[in-house]
Coordinates of C-alpha atoms and ligand atoms in Angstrom, one line a residue:
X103 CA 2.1 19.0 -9.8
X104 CA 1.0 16.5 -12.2
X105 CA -0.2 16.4 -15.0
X106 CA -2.2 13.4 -14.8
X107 CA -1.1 10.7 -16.1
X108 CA -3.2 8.1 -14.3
X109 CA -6.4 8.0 -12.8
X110 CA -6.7 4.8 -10.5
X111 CA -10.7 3.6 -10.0
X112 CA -11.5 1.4 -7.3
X113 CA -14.6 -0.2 -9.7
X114 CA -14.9 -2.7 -6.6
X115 CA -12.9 -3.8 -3.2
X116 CA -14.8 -6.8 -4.0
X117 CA -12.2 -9.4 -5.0
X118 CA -13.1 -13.9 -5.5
X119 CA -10.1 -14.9 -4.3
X120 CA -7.7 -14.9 -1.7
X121 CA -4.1 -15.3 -2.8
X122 CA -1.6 -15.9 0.4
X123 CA 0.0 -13.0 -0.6
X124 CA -2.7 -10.2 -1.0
X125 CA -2.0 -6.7 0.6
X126 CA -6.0 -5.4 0.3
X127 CA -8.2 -5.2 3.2
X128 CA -12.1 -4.9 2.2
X129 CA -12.1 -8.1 0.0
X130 CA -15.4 -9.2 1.0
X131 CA -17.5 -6.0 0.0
X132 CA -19.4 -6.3 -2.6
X133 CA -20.1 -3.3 -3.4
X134 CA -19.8 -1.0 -6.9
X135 CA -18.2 2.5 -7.6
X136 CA -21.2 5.0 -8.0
X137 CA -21.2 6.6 -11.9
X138 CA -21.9 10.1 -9.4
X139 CA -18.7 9.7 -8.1
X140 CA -16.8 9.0 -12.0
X141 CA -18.5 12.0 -13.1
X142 CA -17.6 14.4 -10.1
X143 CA -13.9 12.4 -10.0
X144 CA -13.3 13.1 -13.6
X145 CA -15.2 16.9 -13.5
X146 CA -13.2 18.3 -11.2
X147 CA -9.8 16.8 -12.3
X148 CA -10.8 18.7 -15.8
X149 CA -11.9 21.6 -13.8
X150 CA -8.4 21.6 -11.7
X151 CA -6.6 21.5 -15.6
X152 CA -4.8 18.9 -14.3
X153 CA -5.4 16.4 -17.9
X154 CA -2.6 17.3 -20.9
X155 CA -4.1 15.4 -23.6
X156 CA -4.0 12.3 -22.8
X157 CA -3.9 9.4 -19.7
X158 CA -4.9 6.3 -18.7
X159 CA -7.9 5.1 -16.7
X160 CA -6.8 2.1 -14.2
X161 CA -9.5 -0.1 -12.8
X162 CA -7.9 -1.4 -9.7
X163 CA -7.7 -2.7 -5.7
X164 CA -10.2 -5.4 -6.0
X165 CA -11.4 -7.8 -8.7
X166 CA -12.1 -5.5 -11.5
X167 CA -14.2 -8.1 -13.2
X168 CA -16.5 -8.6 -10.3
X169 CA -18.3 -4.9 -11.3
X170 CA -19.6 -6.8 -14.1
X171 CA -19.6 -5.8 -18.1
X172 CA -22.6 -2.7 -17.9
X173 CA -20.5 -0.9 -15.4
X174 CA -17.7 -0.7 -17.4
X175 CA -19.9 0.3 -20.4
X176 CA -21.4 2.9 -18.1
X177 CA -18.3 4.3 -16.9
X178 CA -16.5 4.5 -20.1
X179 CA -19.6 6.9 -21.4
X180 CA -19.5 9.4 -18.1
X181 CA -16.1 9.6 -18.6
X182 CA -16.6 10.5 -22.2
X183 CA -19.3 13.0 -21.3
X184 CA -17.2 14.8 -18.9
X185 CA -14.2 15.2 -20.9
X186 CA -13.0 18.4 -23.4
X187 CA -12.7 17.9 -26.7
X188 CA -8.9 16.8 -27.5
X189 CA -8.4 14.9 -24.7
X190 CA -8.1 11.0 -24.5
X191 CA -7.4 8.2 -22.2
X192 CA -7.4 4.4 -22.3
X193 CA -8.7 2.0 -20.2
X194 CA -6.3 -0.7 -18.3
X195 CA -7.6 -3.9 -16.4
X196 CA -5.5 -5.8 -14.2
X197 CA -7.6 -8.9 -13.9
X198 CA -7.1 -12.8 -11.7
X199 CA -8.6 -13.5 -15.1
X200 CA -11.2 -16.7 -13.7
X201 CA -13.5 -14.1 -14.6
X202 CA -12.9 -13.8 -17.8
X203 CA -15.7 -14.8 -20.8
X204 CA -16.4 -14.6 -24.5
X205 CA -18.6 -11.9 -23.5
X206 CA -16.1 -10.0 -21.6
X207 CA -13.3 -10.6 -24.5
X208 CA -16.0 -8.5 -26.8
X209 CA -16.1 -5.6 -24.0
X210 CA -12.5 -5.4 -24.4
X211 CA -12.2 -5.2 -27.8
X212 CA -15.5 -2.6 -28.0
X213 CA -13.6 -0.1 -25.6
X214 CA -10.0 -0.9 -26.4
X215 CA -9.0 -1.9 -22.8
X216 CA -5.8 -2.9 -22.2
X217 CA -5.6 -6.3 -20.4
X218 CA -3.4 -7.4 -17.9
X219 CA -3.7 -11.4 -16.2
X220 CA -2.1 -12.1 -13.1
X221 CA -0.4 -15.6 -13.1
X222 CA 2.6 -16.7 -11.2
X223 CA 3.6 -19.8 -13.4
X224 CA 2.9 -23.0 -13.6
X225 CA 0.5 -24.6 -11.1
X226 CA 3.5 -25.9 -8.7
X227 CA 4.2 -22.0 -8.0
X228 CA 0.8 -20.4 -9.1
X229 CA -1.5 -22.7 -7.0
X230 CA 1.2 -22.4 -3.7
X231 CA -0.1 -19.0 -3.8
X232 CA -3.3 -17.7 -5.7
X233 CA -6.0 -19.6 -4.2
X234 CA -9.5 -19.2 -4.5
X235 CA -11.7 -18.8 -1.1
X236 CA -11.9 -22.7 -0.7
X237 CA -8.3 -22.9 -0.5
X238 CA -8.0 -24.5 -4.4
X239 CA -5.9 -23.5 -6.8
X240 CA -6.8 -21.0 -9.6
X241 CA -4.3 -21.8 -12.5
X242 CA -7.0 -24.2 -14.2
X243 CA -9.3 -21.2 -14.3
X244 CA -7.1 -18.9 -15.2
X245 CA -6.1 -20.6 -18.5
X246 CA -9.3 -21.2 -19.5
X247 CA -9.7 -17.2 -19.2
X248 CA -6.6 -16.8 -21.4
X249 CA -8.0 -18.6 -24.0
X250 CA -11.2 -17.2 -24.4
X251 CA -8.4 -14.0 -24.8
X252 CA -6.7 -16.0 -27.8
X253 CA -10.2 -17.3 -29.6
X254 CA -11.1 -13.6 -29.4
X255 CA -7.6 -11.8 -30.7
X256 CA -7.5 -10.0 -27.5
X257 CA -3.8 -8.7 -26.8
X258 CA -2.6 -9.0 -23.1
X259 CA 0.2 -9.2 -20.3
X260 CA 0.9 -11.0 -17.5
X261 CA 2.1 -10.3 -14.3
X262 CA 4.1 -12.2 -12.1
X263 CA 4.8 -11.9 -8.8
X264 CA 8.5 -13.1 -7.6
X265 CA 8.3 -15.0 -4.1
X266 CA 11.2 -17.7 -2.7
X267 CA 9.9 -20.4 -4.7
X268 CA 9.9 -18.7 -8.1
X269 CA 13.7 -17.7 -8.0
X270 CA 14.4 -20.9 -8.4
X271 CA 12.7 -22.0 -11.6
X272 CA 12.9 -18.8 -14.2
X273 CA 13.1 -21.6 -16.7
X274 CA 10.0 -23.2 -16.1
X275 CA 8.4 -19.5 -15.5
X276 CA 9.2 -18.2 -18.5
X277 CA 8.5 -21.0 -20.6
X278 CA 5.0 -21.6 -19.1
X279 CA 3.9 -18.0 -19.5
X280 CA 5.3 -17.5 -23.1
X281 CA 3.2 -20.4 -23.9
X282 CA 0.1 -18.3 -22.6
X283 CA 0.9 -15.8 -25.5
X284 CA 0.9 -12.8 -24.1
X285 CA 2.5 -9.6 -25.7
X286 CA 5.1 -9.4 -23.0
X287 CA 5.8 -10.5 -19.5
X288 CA 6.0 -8.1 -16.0
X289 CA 7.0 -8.9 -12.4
X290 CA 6.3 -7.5 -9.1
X291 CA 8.4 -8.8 -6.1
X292 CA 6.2 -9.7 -3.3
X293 CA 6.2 -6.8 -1.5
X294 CA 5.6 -6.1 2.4
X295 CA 2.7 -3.4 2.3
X296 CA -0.8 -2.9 4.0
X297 CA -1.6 -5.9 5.8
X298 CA 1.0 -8.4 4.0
X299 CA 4.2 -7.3 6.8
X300 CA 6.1 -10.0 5.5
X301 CA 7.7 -11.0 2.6
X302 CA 9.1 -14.9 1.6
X303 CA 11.4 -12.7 -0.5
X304 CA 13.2 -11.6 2.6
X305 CA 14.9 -15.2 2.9
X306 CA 16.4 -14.3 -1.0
X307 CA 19.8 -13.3 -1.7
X308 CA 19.9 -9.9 -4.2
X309 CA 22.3 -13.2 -6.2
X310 CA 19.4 -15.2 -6.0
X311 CA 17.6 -13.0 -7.7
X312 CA 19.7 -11.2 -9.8
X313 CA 20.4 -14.9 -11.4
X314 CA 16.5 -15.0 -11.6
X315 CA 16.6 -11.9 -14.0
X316 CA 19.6 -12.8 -15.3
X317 CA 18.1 -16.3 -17.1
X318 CA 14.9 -14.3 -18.0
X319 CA 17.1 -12.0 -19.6
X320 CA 18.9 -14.8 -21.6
X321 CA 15.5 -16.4 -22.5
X322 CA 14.4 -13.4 -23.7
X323 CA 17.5 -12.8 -26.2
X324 CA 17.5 -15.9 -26.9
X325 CA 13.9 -16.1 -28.7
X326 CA 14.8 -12.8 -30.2
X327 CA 12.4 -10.2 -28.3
X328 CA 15.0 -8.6 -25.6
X329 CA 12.2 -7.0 -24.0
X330 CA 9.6 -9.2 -23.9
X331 CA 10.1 -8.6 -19.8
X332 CA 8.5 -5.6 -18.8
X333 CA 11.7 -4.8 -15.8
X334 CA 14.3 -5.7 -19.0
X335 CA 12.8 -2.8 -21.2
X336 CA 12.4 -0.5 -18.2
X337 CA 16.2 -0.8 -17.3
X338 CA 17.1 -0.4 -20.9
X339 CA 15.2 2.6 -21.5
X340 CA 16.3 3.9 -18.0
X341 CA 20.3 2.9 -18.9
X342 CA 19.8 4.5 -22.5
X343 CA 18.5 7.5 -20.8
X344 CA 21.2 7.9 -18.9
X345 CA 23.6 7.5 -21.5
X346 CA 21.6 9.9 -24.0
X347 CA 21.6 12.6 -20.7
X348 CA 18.1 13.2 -21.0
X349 CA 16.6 15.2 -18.4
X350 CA 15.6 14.0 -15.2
X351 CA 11.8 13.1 -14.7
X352 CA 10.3 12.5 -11.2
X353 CA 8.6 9.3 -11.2
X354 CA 5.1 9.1 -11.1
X355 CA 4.5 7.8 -7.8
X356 CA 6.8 10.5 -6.1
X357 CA 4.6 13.5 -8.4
X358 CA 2.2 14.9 -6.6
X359 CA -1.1 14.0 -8.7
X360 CA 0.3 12.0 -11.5
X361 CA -1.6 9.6 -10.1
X362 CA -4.9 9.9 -8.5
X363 CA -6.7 7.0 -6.9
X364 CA -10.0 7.0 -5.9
X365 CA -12.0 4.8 -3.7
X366 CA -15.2 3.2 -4.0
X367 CA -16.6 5.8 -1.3
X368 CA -15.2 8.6 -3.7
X369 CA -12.1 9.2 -1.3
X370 CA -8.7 10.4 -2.8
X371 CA -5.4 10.3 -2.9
X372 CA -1.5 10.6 -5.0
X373 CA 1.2 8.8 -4.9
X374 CA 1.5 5.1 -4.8
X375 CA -1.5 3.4 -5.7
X376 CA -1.4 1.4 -2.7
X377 CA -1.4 4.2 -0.3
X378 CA -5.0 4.4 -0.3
X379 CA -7.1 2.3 2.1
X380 CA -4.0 2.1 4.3
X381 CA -3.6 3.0 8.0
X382 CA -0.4 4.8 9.5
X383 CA 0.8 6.1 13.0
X384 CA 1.4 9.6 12.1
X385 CA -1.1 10.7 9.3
X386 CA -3.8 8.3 10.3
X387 CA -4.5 7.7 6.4
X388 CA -3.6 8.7 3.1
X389 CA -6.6 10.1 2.0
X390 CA -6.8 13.9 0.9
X391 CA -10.7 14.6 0.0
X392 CA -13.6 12.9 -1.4
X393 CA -14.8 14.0 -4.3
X394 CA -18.6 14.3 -3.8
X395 CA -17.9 17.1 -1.5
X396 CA -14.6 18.6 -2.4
X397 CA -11.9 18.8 -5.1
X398 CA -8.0 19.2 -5.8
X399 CA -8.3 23.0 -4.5
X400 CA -8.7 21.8 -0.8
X401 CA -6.3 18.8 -1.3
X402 CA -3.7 21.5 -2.9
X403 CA -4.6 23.2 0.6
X404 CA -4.2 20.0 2.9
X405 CA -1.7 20.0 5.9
X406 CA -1.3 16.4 5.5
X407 CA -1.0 16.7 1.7
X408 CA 1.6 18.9 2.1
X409 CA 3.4 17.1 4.8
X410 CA 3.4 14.1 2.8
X411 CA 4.7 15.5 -1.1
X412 CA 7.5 17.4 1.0
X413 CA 8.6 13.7 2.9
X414 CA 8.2 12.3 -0.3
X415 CA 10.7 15.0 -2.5
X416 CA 13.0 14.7 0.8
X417 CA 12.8 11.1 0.7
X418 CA 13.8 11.6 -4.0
X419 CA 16.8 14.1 -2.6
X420 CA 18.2 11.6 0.0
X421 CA 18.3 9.1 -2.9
X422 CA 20.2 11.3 -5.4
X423 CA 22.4 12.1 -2.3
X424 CA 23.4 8.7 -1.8
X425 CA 22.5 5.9 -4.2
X426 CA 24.6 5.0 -7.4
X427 CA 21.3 4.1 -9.3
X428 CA 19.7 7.0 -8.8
X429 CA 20.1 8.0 -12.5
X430 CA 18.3 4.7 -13.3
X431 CA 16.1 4.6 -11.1
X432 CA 14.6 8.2 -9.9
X433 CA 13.8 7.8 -6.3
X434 CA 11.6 4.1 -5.8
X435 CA 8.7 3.6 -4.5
X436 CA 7.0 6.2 -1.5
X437 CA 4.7 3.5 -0.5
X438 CA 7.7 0.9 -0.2
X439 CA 9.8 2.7 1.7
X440 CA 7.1 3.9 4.1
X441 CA 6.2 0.6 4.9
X442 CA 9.5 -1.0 5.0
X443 CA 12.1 2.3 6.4
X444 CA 9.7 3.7 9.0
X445 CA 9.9 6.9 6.6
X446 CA 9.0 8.5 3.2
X447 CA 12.1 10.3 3.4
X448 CA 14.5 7.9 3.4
X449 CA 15.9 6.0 0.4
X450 CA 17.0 1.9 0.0
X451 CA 14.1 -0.6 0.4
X452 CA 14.6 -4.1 0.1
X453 CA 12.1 -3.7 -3.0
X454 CA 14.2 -1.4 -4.9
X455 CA 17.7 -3.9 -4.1
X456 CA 15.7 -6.9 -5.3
X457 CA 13.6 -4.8 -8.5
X458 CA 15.8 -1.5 -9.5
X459 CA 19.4 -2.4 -8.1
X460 CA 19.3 -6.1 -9.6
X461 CA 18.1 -5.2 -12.6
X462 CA 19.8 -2.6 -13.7
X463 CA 22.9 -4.6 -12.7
X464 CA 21.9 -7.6 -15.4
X465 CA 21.1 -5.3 -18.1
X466 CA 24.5 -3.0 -17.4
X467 CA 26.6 -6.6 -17.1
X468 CA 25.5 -7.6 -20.3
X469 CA 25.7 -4.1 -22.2
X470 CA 29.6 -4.4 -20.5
X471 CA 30.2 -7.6 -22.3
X472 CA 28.5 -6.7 -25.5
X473 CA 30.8 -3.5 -25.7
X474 CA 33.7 -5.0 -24.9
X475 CA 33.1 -8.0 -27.9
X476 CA 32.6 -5.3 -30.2
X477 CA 29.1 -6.4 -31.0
X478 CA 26.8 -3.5 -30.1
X479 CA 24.8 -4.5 -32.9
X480 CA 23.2 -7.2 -30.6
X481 CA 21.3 -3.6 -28.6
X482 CA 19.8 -2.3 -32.0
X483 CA 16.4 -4.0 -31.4
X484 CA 16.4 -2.6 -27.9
X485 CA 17.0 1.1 -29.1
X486 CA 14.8 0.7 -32.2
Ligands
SF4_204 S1 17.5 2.2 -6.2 FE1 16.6 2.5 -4.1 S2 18.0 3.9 -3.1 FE2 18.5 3.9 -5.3 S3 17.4 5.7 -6.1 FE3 16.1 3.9 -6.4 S4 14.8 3.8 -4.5 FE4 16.5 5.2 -4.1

């Protein structure tokens, strides 16, 4: 189990807008994560010796801006407070970024957070989707949040999400958030989880958006930074990994407690982030304790704990048994194939076909071609 790599804080459920696509229940409470519940999170995680040296605090599952700068100023000393000496960890925001201020740019900077904007594209595919609670478009907002990034020399990302109408114009994608300046690019497939059941991606062809990746991929080459796209680099690194032999790692999501989530109530749980907060038929919820009153001994004791890491390793083993990708890939997403197979243990999801399989078939097409031109040479920036 473990070690911890990330530590997941609901800072609020609170969130100001109400994108189409949104799988969070609980957006309308405004409420704050208690600094008693940081400090006992963070206390017995130490106590439990589940921290290495280092890992990465992930302020998440709501509008993370909407707890407002002196929380986070707060939270970052508790967590100080309560950790050894030779330990550290970073802070990660995953912000709409309408939020964002001069003021807030300075916080980031102060406590080296690591920023993350969620933008779709341009305001033909952004504002079809993230809306604001009126029903407006956010784009406008979001831009004016992004620059307040640039005035203040404050690195970020973006993230993307990939519905039916974005397949179709990777061009105009790409181009509109390189123009943003960010430090590289990610997307997320809209996925069917929580209370999003469907998907517009289901209507896509894995062609439709392999050729999607395929021209980000090109794009990307052609300006010179072959993995400006977060999915690019994580195939490389997956495809060199394979071809190095280096040992298998289970990914995060399937290891038990390399990821902990915690709720703004102090609830608990592992695995996919998005597990917590979520009903199911058989294990009623996905939470294992809550840490005002108990800790990581009684969730290493839990039935349901149990149940679930073993459906979840099953679910790793049925992959190796049967999918080619499996060396690139490492078993997907628990959380995906819960919610779209029925099962944890089972193993294709139409997320890892249109994220994993795609992918990794763009990058491995290319690295073909490349080979067989005799110009390898093209791969030494990715290796480097
Ligand atoms: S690509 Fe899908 S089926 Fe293959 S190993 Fe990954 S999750 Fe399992």
């Amino acid at each position: 189990m473990g070690p911890l790599k990330l530590l997941i804080l609901q800072a609020t459920p609170f969130c100001n807008l109400a994108c189409t696509y949104c799988y969070l229940p609980d957006k309308s409470i405004k409420k704050r994560l208690a600094m008693e519940v940081i400090e006992k999170s963070v206390q017995k995680i130490v106590q439990a010796g589940l921290i290495d040296r280092e890992f990465s605090v992930v302020w998440h599952a709501g509008e993370p801006l909407a707890a407002g700068i002196k929380f986070y100023r707060a939270a970052d000393a508790i967590i100080r407070q309560n950790l050894p000496e030779g330990i550290s960890f970073k802070h990660c925001i995953q912000t709409n970024g309408t939020l964002i201020t001069p003021e807030w740019c300075d916080l980031f900077k102060e406590l080296n957070v690591h920023v993350g904007v969620s933008v779709d594209g341009p305001a033909f595919i952004n504002d079809a989707y993230r809306l604001d609670k009126t029903g407006k478009g956010t784009l406008e907002r979001v831009i004016a949040g992004v620059q307040h990034l640039r005035d203040k020399d404050v690195s970020f990302h973006t993230i993307s999400v990939v519905t039916k109408d974005a397949v179709k114009v990777p061009d105009a994608i790409f181009h509109f958030l390189h123009s943003l300046g960010p430090d590289d690019i990610a997307f997320n497939v809209e996925e069917i989880e929580g209370v999003h059941d469907t998907s517009s991606i289901s209507s896509v062809t894995a062609d439709e958006l392999g050729a999607f990746m395929k021209r980000l991929y090109e794009l990307s080459f052609a300006m010179g930074s072959p993995n400006f796209v977060r999915e690019i680099r994580n195939a490389h690194h997956a495809v060199m990994g394979s071809v190095m032999n280096l040992p298998f790692t289970l990914p995060m999501e399937s290891n038990p407690l390399a990821i902990i989530n915690v709720d703004i109530d102090g609830n608990f749980s592992s695995f996919s982030p998005e597990l917590l907060g979520m009903k199911h038929d058989q294990f009623g919820d996905f939470v294992f304790g809550n840490f005002l009153t108990s800790g990581i001994e009684e969730l290493k004791e839990s039935a349901k704990f149990k149940e679930i890491a073993t459906q979840i390793i099953d679910g790793v083993k049925k992959c190796e048994a049967e999918c080619d990708y499996f060396h690139f890939c490492g078993g997907g997403s628990p959380s995906n194939k819960l919610y779209e197979n029925g099962s944890f243990n089972s193993a294709e999801t139409m997320h890892c076909r249109m994220t994993k399989k795609v992918v990794t078939d763009v990058v491995l097409q290319r690295m073909e071609a490349m080979i067989e031109h005799d110009i390898p040479a093209e791969y030494a920036s990715i290796l480097a």
